[in-house]
PDB file of C-alpha atoms in Angstrom:
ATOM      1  CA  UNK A  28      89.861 166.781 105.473  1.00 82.00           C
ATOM      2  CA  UNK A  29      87.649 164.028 103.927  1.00 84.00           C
ATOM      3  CA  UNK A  30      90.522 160.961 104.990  1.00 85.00           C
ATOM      4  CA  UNK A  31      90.391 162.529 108.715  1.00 85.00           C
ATOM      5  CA  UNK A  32      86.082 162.286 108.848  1.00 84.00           C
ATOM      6  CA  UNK A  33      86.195 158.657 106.603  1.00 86.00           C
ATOM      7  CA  UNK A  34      88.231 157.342 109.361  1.00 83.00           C
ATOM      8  CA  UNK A  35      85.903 158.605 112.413  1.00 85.00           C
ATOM      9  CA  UNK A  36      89.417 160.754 113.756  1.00 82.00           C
ATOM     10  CA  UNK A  37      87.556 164.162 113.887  1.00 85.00           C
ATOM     11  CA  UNK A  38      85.454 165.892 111.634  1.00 86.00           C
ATOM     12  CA  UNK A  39      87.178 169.217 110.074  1.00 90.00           C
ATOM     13  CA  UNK A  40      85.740 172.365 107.965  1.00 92.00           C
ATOM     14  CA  UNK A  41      87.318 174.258 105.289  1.00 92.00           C
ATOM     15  CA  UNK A  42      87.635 178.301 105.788  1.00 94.00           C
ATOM     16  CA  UNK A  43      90.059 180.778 104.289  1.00 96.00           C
ATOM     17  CA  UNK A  44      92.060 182.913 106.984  1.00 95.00           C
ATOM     18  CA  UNK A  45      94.147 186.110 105.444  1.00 97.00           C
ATOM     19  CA  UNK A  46      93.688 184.977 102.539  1.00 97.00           C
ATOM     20  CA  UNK A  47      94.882 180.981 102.841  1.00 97.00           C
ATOM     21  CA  UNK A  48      92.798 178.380 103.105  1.00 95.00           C
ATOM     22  CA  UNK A  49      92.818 176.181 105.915  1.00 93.00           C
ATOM     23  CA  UNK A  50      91.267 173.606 108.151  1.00 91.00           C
ATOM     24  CA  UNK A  51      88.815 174.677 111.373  1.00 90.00           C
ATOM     25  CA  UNK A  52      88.331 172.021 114.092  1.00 86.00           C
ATOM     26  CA  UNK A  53      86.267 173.570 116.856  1.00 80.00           C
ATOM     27  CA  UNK A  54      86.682 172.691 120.528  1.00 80.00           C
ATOM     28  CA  UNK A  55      83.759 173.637 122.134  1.00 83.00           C
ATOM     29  CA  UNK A  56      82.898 170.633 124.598  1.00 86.00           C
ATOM     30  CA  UNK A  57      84.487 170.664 128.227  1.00 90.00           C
ATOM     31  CA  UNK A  58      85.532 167.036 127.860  1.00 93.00           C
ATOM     32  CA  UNK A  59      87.929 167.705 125.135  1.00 90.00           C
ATOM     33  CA  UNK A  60      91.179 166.770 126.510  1.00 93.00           C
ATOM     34  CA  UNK A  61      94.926 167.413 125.536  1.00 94.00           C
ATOM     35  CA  UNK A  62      94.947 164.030 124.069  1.00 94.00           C
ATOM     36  CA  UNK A  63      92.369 164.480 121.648  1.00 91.00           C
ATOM     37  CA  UNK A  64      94.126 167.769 120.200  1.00 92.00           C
ATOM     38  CA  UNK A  65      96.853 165.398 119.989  1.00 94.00           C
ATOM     39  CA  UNK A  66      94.697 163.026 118.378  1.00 91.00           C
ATOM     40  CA  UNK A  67      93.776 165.238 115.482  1.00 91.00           C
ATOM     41  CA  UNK A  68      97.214 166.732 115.180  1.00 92.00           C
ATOM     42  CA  UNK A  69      99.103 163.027 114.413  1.00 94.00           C
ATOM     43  CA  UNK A  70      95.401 162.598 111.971  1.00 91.00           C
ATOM     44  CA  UNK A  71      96.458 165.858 109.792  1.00 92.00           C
ATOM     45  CA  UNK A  72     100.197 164.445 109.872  1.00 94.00           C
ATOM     46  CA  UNK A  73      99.440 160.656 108.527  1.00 91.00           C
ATOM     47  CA  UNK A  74      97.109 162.472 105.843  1.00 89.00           C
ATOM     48  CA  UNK A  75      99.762 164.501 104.922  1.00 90.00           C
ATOM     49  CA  UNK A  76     102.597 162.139 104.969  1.00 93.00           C
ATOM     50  CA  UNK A  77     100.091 160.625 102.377  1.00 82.00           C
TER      51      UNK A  77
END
């Protein structure tokens, strides 16, 4: 989470669902294309490819 917003990539929150933790990105602005989901999807794979 802290790699993704030091790089400028997105900006990500911690919350627990079920139980597990995990990572909340929220979409809320009408320009948000396909391509930056995609964006932040290949940021959460480099960070975790480590």
């Amino acid at each position: 989470m802290r790699a993704i917003a030091e790089d400028g990539t997105t900006f990500l929150t911690p919350t627990v669902y079920d139980g597990r933790p995990a990572l909340r990105a929220a979409f809320s602005n009408w320009r948000t294309t396909a391509a930056d989901v995609d964006r932040v999807f290949a940021a959460l794979e480099r960070v975790a490819a480590g």
